JSON list of C-alpha atoms and ligand atoms in Angstrom, two decimals:
[
{"chain": "A", "resi": 43, "resn": "MET", "atom": "CA", "xyz": [-3.37, -5.31, 2.56]},
{"chain": "A", "resi": 44, "resn": "SER", "atom": "CA", "xyz": [-5.30, -6.34, 5.58]},
{"chain": "A", "resi": 45, "resn": "VAL", "atom": "CA", "xyz": [-6.19, -9.91, 6.21]},
{"chain": "A", "resi": 46, "resn": "ILE", "atom": "CA", "xyz": [-9.00, -11.19, 8.32]},
{"chain": "A", "resi": 47, "resn": "GLU", "atom": "CA", "xyz": [-8.30, -14.60, 9.73]},
{"chain": "A", "resi": 48, "resn": "ARG", "atom": "CA", "xyz": [-10.89, -17.31, 9.36]},
{"chain": "A", "resi": 49, "resn": "THR", "atom": "CA", "xyz": [-11.96, -17.31, 12.97]},
{"chain": "A", "resi": 50, "resn": "ALA", "atom": "CA", "xyz": [-15.63, -16.84, 12.22]},
{"chain": "A", "resi": 51, "resn": "SER", "atom": "CA", "xyz": [-18.03, -17.44, 9.38]},
{"chain": "A", "resi": 52, "resn": "PRO", "atom": "CA", "xyz": [-17.76, -15.19, 6.30]},
{"chain": "A", "resi": 53, "resn": "GLU", "atom": "CA", "xyz": [-21.12, -13.74, 7.29]},
{"chain": "A", "resi": 54, "resn": "ALA", "atom": "CA", "xyz": [-19.74, -12.68, 10.67]},
{"chain": "A", "resi": 55, "resn": "MET", "atom": "CA", "xyz": [-16.63, -11.25, 9.03]},
{"chain": "A", "resi": 56, "resn": "LEU", "atom": "CA", "xyz": [-18.74, -8.89, 6.99]},
{"chain": "A", "resi": 57, "resn": "ASP", "atom": "CA", "xyz": [-19.68, -6.93, 10.05]},
{"chain": "A", "resi": 58, "resn": "LYS", "atom": "CA", "xyz": [-19.41, -3.19, 10.20]},
{"chain": "A", "resi": 59, "resn": "ASP", "atom": "CA", "xyz": [-16.21, -3.07, 12.21]},
{"chain": "A", "resi": 60, "resn": "THR", "atom": "CA", "xyz": [-14.46, -5.36, 9.80]},
{"chain": "A", "resi": 61, "resn": "LEU", "atom": "CA", "xyz": [-15.20, -3.18, 6.81]},
{"chain": "A", "resi": 62, "resn": "SER", "atom": "CA", "xyz": [-14.47, 0.06, 8.57]},
{"chain": "A", "resi": 63, "resn": "TYR", "atom": "CA", "xyz": [-11.00, -1.12, 9.58]},
{"chain": "A", "resi": 64, "resn": "LEU", "atom": "CA", "xyz": [-8.90, 0.22, 6.76]},
{"chain": "A", "resi": 65, "resn": "GLY", "atom": "CA", "xyz": [-5.88, 1.78, 8.40]},
{"chain": "A", "resi": 66, "resn": "PRO", "atom": "CA", "xyz": [-3.90, 3.34, 5.51]},
{"chain": "A", "resi": 67, "resn": "ALA", "atom": "CA", "xyz": [-7.11, 3.99, 3.61]},
{"chain": "A", "resi": 68, "resn": "GLU", "atom": "CA", "xyz": [-8.47, 6.10, 6.45]},
{"chain": "A", "resi": 69, "resn": "ALA", "atom": "CA", "xyz": [-5.39, 8.34, 6.30]},
{"chain": "A", "resi": 70, "resn": "LYS", "atom": "CA", "xyz": [-5.83, 8.96, 2.58]},
{"chain": "A", "resi": 71, "resn": "LYS", "atom": "CA", "xyz": [-9.54, 9.58, 3.10]},
{"chain": "A", "resi": 72, "resn": "SER", "atom": "CA", "xyz": [-8.76, 12.35, 5.56]},
{"chain": "A", "resi": 73, "resn": "GLU", "atom": "CA", "xyz": [-6.80, 14.03, 2.76]},
{"chain": "A", "resi": 74, "resn": "GLY", "atom": "CA", "xyz": [-9.98, 14.10, 0.69]},
{"chain": "A", "resi": 75, "resn": "GLU", "atom": "CA", "xyz": [-9.00, 11.31, -1.69]},
{"chain": "A", "resi": 76, "resn": "PHE", "atom": "CA", "xyz": [-11.63, 8.73, -2.67]},
{"chain": "A", "resi": 77, "resn": "VAL", "atom": "CA", "xyz": [-10.54, 5.44, -1.17]},
{"chain": "A", "resi": 78, "resn": "PRO", "atom": "CA", "xyz": [-12.61, 2.50, -2.33]},
{"chain": "A", "resi": 79, "resn": "LYS", "atom": "CA", "xyz": [-13.46, -0.21, 0.11]},
{"chain": "A", "resi": 80, "resn": "ILE", "atom": "CA", "xyz": [-12.79, -3.50, -1.59]},
{"chain": "A", "resi": 81, "resn": "VAL", "atom": "CA", "xyz": [-13.66, -6.90, -0.21]},
{"chain": "A", "resi": 82, "resn": "ALA", "atom": "CA", "xyz": [-11.79, -9.90, -1.62]},
{"chain": "A", "resi": 83, "resn": "PHE", "atom": "CA", "xyz": [-13.11, -13.35, -0.82]},
{"chain": "A", "resi": 84, "resn": "CYS", "atom": "CA", "xyz": [-10.19, -15.75, -1.28]},
{"chain": "A", "resi": 85, "resn": "CYS", "atom": "CA", "xyz": [-10.31, -19.51, -1.07]},
{"chain": "A", "resi": 86, "resn": "ASN", "atom": "CA", "xyz": [-7.93, -20.98, 1.44]},
{"chain": "A", "resi": 87, "resn": "TRP", "atom": "CA", "xyz": [-6.16, -23.42, -0.88]},
{"chain": "A", "resi": 88, "resn": "CYS", "atom": "CA", "xyz": [-5.12, -21.28, -3.84]},
{"chain": "A", "resi": 89, "resn": "SER", "atom": "CA", "xyz": [-6.01, -17.60, -3.83]},
{"chain": "A", "resi": 90, "resn": "TYR", "atom": "CA", "xyz": [-5.26, -16.94, -0.19]},
{"chain": "A", "resi": 91, "resn": "ALA", "atom": "CA", "xyz": [-1.93, -18.70, -0.65]},
{"chain": "A", "resi": 92, "resn": "GLY", "atom": "CA", "xyz": [-1.49, -16.54, -3.78]},
{"chain": "A", "resi": 93, "resn": "ALA", "atom": "CA", "xyz": [-1.98, -13.46, -1.59]},
{"chain": "A", "resi": 94, "resn": "ASP", "atom": "CA", "xyz": [0.69, -14.85, 0.72]},
{"chain": "A", "resi": 95, "resn": "SER", "atom": "CA", "xyz": [3.03, -15.37, -2.23]},
{"chain": "A", "resi": 96, "resn": "ALA", "atom": "CA", "xyz": [2.42, -11.77, -3.27]},
{"chain": "A", "resi": 97, "resn": "GLY", "atom": "CA", "xyz": [3.41, -10.68, 0.22]},
{"chain": "A", "resi": 98, "resn": "ASN", "atom": "CA", "xyz": [6.52, -12.87, 0.22]},
{"chain": "A", "resi": 99, "resn": "ALA", "atom": "CA", "xyz": [7.54, -11.55, -3.18]},
{"chain": "A", "resi": 100, "resn": "ARG", "atom": "CA", "xyz": [6.87, -8.00, -1.97]},
{"chain": "A", "resi": 101, "resn": "ALA", "atom": "CA", "xyz": [4.48, -7.45, -4.86]},
{"chain": "A", "resi": 102, "resn": "SER", "atom": "CA", "xyz": [2.42, -4.45, -3.83]},
{"chain": "A", "resi": 103, "resn": "TYR", "atom": "CA", "xyz": [-1.29, -4.01, -4.13]},
{"chain": "A", "resi": 104, "resn": "PRO", "atom": "CA", "xyz": [-3.67, -1.52, -2.48]},
{"chain": "A", "resi": 105, "resn": "ALA", "atom": "CA", "xyz": [-4.06, -1.53, 1.26]},
{"chain": "A", "resi": 106, "resn": "ASP", "atom": "CA", "xyz": [-7.75, -0.91, 0.62]},
{"chain": "A", "resi": 107, "resn": "VAL", "atom": "CA", "xyz": [-8.26, -4.58, -0.26]},
{"chain": "A", "resi": 108, "resn": "LYS", "atom": "CA", "xyz": [-9.82, -6.44, 2.63]},
{"chain": "A", "resi": 109, "resn": "ILE", "atom": "CA", "xyz": [-9.28, -10.18, 2.31]},
{"chain": "A", "resi": 110, "resn": "ILE", "atom": "CA", "xyz": [-11.81, -12.59, 3.76]},
{"chain": "A", "resi": 111, "resn": "ARG", "atom": "CA", "xyz": [-10.50, -16.14, 3.73]},
{"chain": "A", "resi": 112, "resn": "VAL", "atom": "CA", "xyz": [-13.05, -18.81, 2.90]},
{"chain": "A", "resi": 113, "resn": "PRO", "atom": "CA", "xyz": [-12.54, -22.60, 2.68]},
{"chain": "A", "resi": 114, "resn": "CYS", "atom": "CA", "xyz": [-13.54, -22.65, -1.00]},
{"chain": "A", "resi": 115, "resn": "SER", "atom": "CA", "xyz": [-14.90, -20.09, -3.46]},
{"chain": "A", "resi": 116, "resn": "GLY", "atom": "CA", "xyz": [-18.02, -22.28, -3.48]},
{"chain": "A", "resi": 117, "resn": "ARG", "atom": "CA", "xyz": [-18.59, -21.28, 0.17]},
{"chain": "A", "resi": 118, "resn": "VAL", "atom": "CA", "xyz": [-19.44, -17.76, -0.94]},
{"chain": "A", "resi": 119, "resn": "ASN", "atom": "CA", "xyz": [-23.17, -17.36, -1.11]},
{"chain": "A", "resi": 120, "resn": "PRO", "atom": "CA", "xyz": [-24.04, -14.61, -3.64]},
{"chain": "A", "resi": 121, "resn": "LEU", "atom": "CA", "xyz": [-25.88, -12.92, -0.78]},
{"chain": "A", "resi": 122, "resn": "PHE", "atom": "CA", "xyz": [-22.47, -12.31, 0.87]},
{"chain": "A", "resi": 123, "resn": "ILE", "atom": "CA", "xyz": [-21.61, -10.09, -2.08]},
{"chain": "A", "resi": 124, "resn": "LEU", "atom": "CA", "xyz": [-24.80, -8.08, -1.70]},
{"chain": "A", "resi": 125, "resn": "ARG", "atom": "CA", "xyz": [-24.24, -7.92, 2.04]},
{"chain": "A", "resi": 126, "resn": "ALA", "atom": "CA", "xyz": [-20.76, -6.49, 1.48]},
{"chain": "A", "resi": 127, "resn": "PHE", "atom": "CA", "xyz": [-22.27, -3.74, -0.69]},
{"chain": "A", "resi": 128, "resn": "GLU", "atom": "CA", "xyz": [-24.90, -3.10, 1.92]},
{"chain": "A", "resi": 129, "resn": "LYS", "atom": "CA", "xyz": [-22.12, -2.73, 4.50]},
{"chain": "A", "resi": 130, "resn": "GLY", "atom": "CA", "xyz": [-20.39, -0.09, 2.39]},
{"chain": "A", "resi": 131, "resn": "ALA", "atom": "CA", "xyz": [-18.04, -1.97, 0.04]},
{"chain": "A", "resi": 132, "resn": "ASP", "atom": "CA", "xyz": [-17.40, -0.23, -3.28]},
{"chain": "A", "resi": 133, "resn": "GLY", "atom": "CA", "xyz": [-16.22, -3.39, -5.03]},
{"chain": "A", "resi": 134, "resn": "VAL", "atom": "CA", "xyz": [-16.17, -7.10, -4.32]},
{"chain": "A", "resi": 135, "resn": "ILE", "atom": "CA", "xyz": [-13.85, -9.63, -5.89]},
{"chain": "A", "resi": 136, "resn": "LEU", "atom": "CA", "xyz": [-14.06, -13.38, -5.48]},
{"chain": "A", "resi": 137, "resn": "CYS", "atom": "CA", "xyz": [-10.93, -15.43, -6.10]},
{"chain": "A", "resi": 138, "resn": "GLY", "atom": "CA", "xyz": [-10.66, -19.19, -6.22]},
{"chain": "A", "resi": 139, "resn": "CYS", "atom": "CA", "xyz": [-8.55, -22.00, -7.61]},
{"chain": "A", "resi": 140, "resn": "HIS", "atom": "CA", "xyz": [-8.31, -22.33, -11.38]},
{"chain": "A", "resi": 141, "resn": "PRO", "atom": "CA", "xyz": [-11.10, -24.43, -12.91]},
{"chain": "A", "resi": 142, "resn": "GLY", "atom": "CA", "xyz": [-10.14, -28.07, -12.49]},
{"chain": "A", "resi": 143, "resn": "ASP", "atom": "CA", "xyz": [-7.90, -27.32, -9.50]},
{"chain": "A", "resi": 144, "resn": "CYS", "atom": "CA", "xyz": [-10.48, -26.83, -6.73]},
{"chain": "A", "resi": 145, "resn": "HIS", "atom": "CA", "xyz": [-9.43, -28.61, -3.55]},
{"chain": "A", "resi": 146, "resn": "TYR", "atom": "CA", "xyz": [-13.01, -29.85, -3.29]},
{"chain": "A", "resi": 147, "resn": "THR", "atom": "CA", "xyz": [-13.07, -30.82, -6.97]},
{"chain": "A", "resi": 148, "resn": "THR", "atom": "CA", "xyz": [-16.11, -28.88, -8.16]},
{"chain": "A", "resi": 149, "resn": "GLY", "atom": "CA", "xyz": [-16.54, -25.90, -5.79]},
{"chain": "A", "resi": 150, "resn": "ASN", "atom": "CA", "xyz": [-15.36, -23.34, -8.30]},
{"chain": "A", "resi": 151, "resn": "TYR", "atom": "CA", "xyz": [-17.67, -24.69, -11.00]},
{"chain": "A", "resi": 152, "resn": "TYR", "atom": "CA", "xyz": [-20.61, -23.87, -8.74]},
{"chain": "A", "resi": 153, "resn": "THR", "atom": "CA", "xyz": [-19.03, -20.49, -8.07]},
{"chain": "A", "resi": 154, "resn": "ARG", "atom": "CA", "xyz": [-18.75, -19.75, -11.76]},
{"chain": "A", "resi": 155, "resn": "ARG", "atom": "CA", "xyz": [-22.43, -20.48, -12.39]},
{"chain": "A", "resi": 156, "resn": "ARG", "atom": "CA", "xyz": [-23.70, -18.66, -9.33]},
{"chain": "A", "resi": 157, "resn": "MET", "atom": "CA", "xyz": [-21.61, -15.58, -9.97]},
{"chain": "A", "resi": 158, "resn": "ALA", "atom": "CA", "xyz": [-22.63, -15.41, -13.63]},
{"chain": "A", "resi": 159, "resn": "LEU", "atom": "CA", "xyz": [-26.23, -15.35, -12.43]},
{"chain": "A", "resi": 160, "resn": "LEU", "atom": "CA", "xyz": [-25.54, -12.74, -9.75]},
{"chain": "A", "resi": 161, "resn": "ILE", "atom": "CA", "xyz": [-23.65, -10.49, -12.14]},
{"chain": "A", "resi": 162, "resn": "SER", "atom": "CA", "xyz": [-26.52, -10.64, -14.63]},
{"chain": "A", "resi": 163, "resn": "MET", "atom": "CA", "xyz": [-28.89, -9.54, -11.85]},
{"chain": "A", "resi": 164, "resn": "LEU", "atom": "CA", "xyz": [-26.74, -6.61, -10.71]},
{"chain": "A", "resi": 165, "resn": "ASP", "atom": "CA", "xyz": [-27.92, -4.61, -13.68]},
{"chain": "A", "resi": 166, "resn": "TYR", "atom": "CA", "xyz": [-31.50, -5.13, -12.55]},
{"chain": "A", "resi": 167, "resn": "MET", "atom": "CA", "xyz": [-30.57, -3.82, -9.09]},
{"chain": "A", "resi": 168, "resn": "GLY", "atom": "CA", "xyz": [-28.88, -0.80, -10.61]},
{"chain": "A", "resi": 169, "resn": "VAL", "atom": "CA", "xyz": [-25.40, -1.78, -9.47]},
{"chain": "A", "resi": 170, "resn": "ASP", "atom": "CA", "xyz": [-22.67, -1.49, -12.08]},
{"chain": "A", "resi": 171, "resn": "LYS", "atom": "CA", "xyz": [-21.57, -5.03, -12.88]},
{"chain": "A", "resi": 172, "resn": "GLY", "atom": "CA", "xyz": [-17.98, -3.84, -12.98]},
{"chain": "A", "resi": 173, "resn": "ARG", "atom": "CA", "xyz": [-18.11, -3.70, -9.20]},
{"chain": "A", "resi": 174, "resn": "VAL", "atom": "CA", "xyz": [-18.04, -7.48, -8.96]},
{"chain": "A", "resi": 175, "resn": "GLU", "atom": "CA", "xyz": [-15.32, -9.64, -10.40]},
{"chain": "A", "resi": 176, "resn": "VAL", "atom": "CA", "xyz": [-14.43, -13.31, -10.28]},
{"chain": "A", "resi": 177, "resn": "ASP", "atom": "CA", "xyz": [-10.90, -14.50, -10.90]},
{"chain": "A", "resi": 178, "resn": "TRP", "atom": "CA", "xyz": [-8.77, -17.60, -10.48]},
{"chain": "A", "resi": 179, "resn": "VAL", "atom": "CA", "xyz": [-5.37, -17.42, -8.80]},
{"chain": "A", "resi": 180, "resn": "SER", "atom": "CA", "xyz": [-3.17, -20.34, -7.83]},
{"chain": "A", "resi": 181, "resn": "ALA", "atom": "CA", "xyz": [-0.88, -20.46, -4.81]},
{"chain": "A", "resi": 182, "resn": "SER", "atom": "CA", "xyz": [2.21, -19.76, -6.91]},
{"chain": "A", "resi": 183, "resn": "GLU", "atom": "CA", "xyz": [0.74, -16.74, -8.70]},
{"chain": "A", "resi": 184, "resn": "GLY", "atom": "CA", "xyz": [1.63, -14.01, -6.25]},
{"chain": "A", "resi": 185, "resn": "ALA", "atom": "CA", "xyz": [2.48, -11.51, -8.98]},
{"chain": "A", "resi": 186, "resn": "ARG", "atom": "CA", "xyz": [-0.79, -12.27, -10.76]},
{"chain": "A", "resi": 187, "resn": "PHE", "atom": "CA", "xyz": [-2.72, -11.80, -7.52]},
{"chain": "A", "resi": 188, "resn": "ALA", "atom": "CA", "xyz": [-1.19, -8.35, -7.03]},
{"chain": "A", "resi": 189, "resn": "GLU", "atom": "CA", "xyz": [-1.85, -7.45, -10.65]},
{"chain": "A", "resi": 190, "resn": "ILE", "atom": "CA", "xyz": [-5.53, -8.47, -10.41]},
{"chain": "A", "resi": 191, "resn": "MET", "atom": "CA", "xyz": [-6.01, -6.48, -7.19]},
{"chain": "A", "resi": 192, "resn": "ASN", "atom": "CA", "xyz": [-4.30, -3.37, -8.62]},
{"chain": "A", "resi": 193, "resn": "HIS", "atom": "CA", "xyz": [-6.39, -3.54, -11.77]},
{"chain": "A", "resi": 194, "resn": "PHE", "atom": "CA", "xyz": [-9.63, -4.06, -9.83]},
{"chain": "A", "resi": 195, "resn": "ALA", "atom": "CA", "xyz": [-8.86, -1.21, -7.40]},
{"chain": "A", "resi": 196, "resn": "ASP", "atom": "CA", "xyz": [-8.18, 1.13, -10.34]},
{"chain": "A", "resi": 197, "resn": "LYS", "atom": "CA", "xyz": [-11.47, 0.14, -11.94]},
{"chain": "A", "resi": 198, "resn": "ILE", "atom": "CA", "xyz": [-13.41, 0.78, -8.73]},
{"chain": "A", "resi": 199, "resn": "LYS", "atom": "CA", "xyz": [-11.71, 4.16, -8.30]},
{"chain": "A", "resi": 200, "resn": "THR", "atom": "CA", "xyz": [-12.95, 5.07, -11.76]},
{"chain": "A", "resi": 201, "resn": "LEU", "atom": "CA", "xyz": [-16.50, 3.92, -10.94]},
{"chain": "A", "resi": 202, "resn": "GLY", "atom": "CA", "xyz": [-16.51, 5.93, -7.71]},
{"chain": "A", "resi": 203, "resn": "ARG", "atom": "CA", "xyz": [-18.38, 5.33, -4.52]},
{"chain": "A", "resi": 204, "resn": "ASN", "atom": "CA", "xyz": [-21.13, 2.74, -4.47]},
{"chain": "A", "resi": 205, "resn": "VAL", "atom": "CA", "xyz": [-24.29, 4.01, -2.87]},
{"chain": "A", "resi": 206, "resn": "ARG", "atom": "CA", "xyz": [-26.92, 1.89, -4.52]},
{"chain": "A", "resi": 207, "resn": "LEU", "atom": "CA", "xyz": [-27.25, -0.92, -1.99]},
{"chain": "A", "resi": 208, "resn": "GLU", "atom": "CA", "xyz": [-25.77, 0.83, 1.00]},
{"chain": "A", "resi": 209, "resn": "ASP", "atom": "CA", "xyz": [-27.82, 0.55, 4.12]},
{"chain": "A", "resi": 210, "resn": "ILE", "atom": "CA", "xyz": [-27.43, 3.83, 6.00]},
{"chain": "A", "resi": 211, "resn": "ARG", "atom": "CA", "xyz": [-27.78, 1.92, 9.28]},
{"chain": "A", "resi": 212, "resn": "CYS", "atom": "CA", "xyz": [-24.43, 0.28, 8.49]},
{"chain": "A", "resi": 213, "resn": "ARG", "atom": "CA", "xyz": [-22.53, 3.58, 8.35]},
{"chain": "A", "resi": 214, "resn": "ASN", "atom": "CA", "xyz": [-20.14, 4.42, 11.17]},
{"chain": "B", "resi": 506, "resn": "FES", "atom": "S1", "xyz": [-10.76, -24.75, -2.84]},
{"chain": "B", "resi": 506, "resn": "FES", "atom": "FE1", "xyz": [-10.21, -23.08, -4.09]},
{"chain": "B", "resi": 506, "resn": "FES", "atom": "S2", "xyz": [-11.98, -22.83, -5.27]},
{"chain": "B", "resi": 506, "resn": "FES", "atom": "FE2", "xyz": [-12.46, -24.58, -4.13]}
]
């Protein structure tokens, strides 16, 4: 797991260097293995704390998951997801507090609607909708966080590399 601290806006964190920094993944890649680049947007109050709990409980999940901490899942503009694909991500997962538990009361309700709309449009753009997932993880659900990330990483490995929205100018 690699975590990017919230020192800049999510937009700024999606820069090329951020996505290309995948230490263990790079080693596997040099052995010829497909290593998906996965971006996980996690809200500060539940999911990010859930990732912490997973770490504390030593629950393992792929090192290929790049966490971007956001104040609330509602902060994630659907364009961030498309931007991540453009920057070379193979899968993007958005995690927030369980419905009814959002620190800002209704942020995740907006997320749910926006993401449903985005996912329905992915088909139109020719991107497999399986490459985007939305899930809810509370601060105490470290094991569940690891399980979701493992499952998502396996799914993306099966789907293979995403080339549909990739902007070749963003390659290293
Ligand atoms: S603070 Fe977690 S989804 Fe809003």
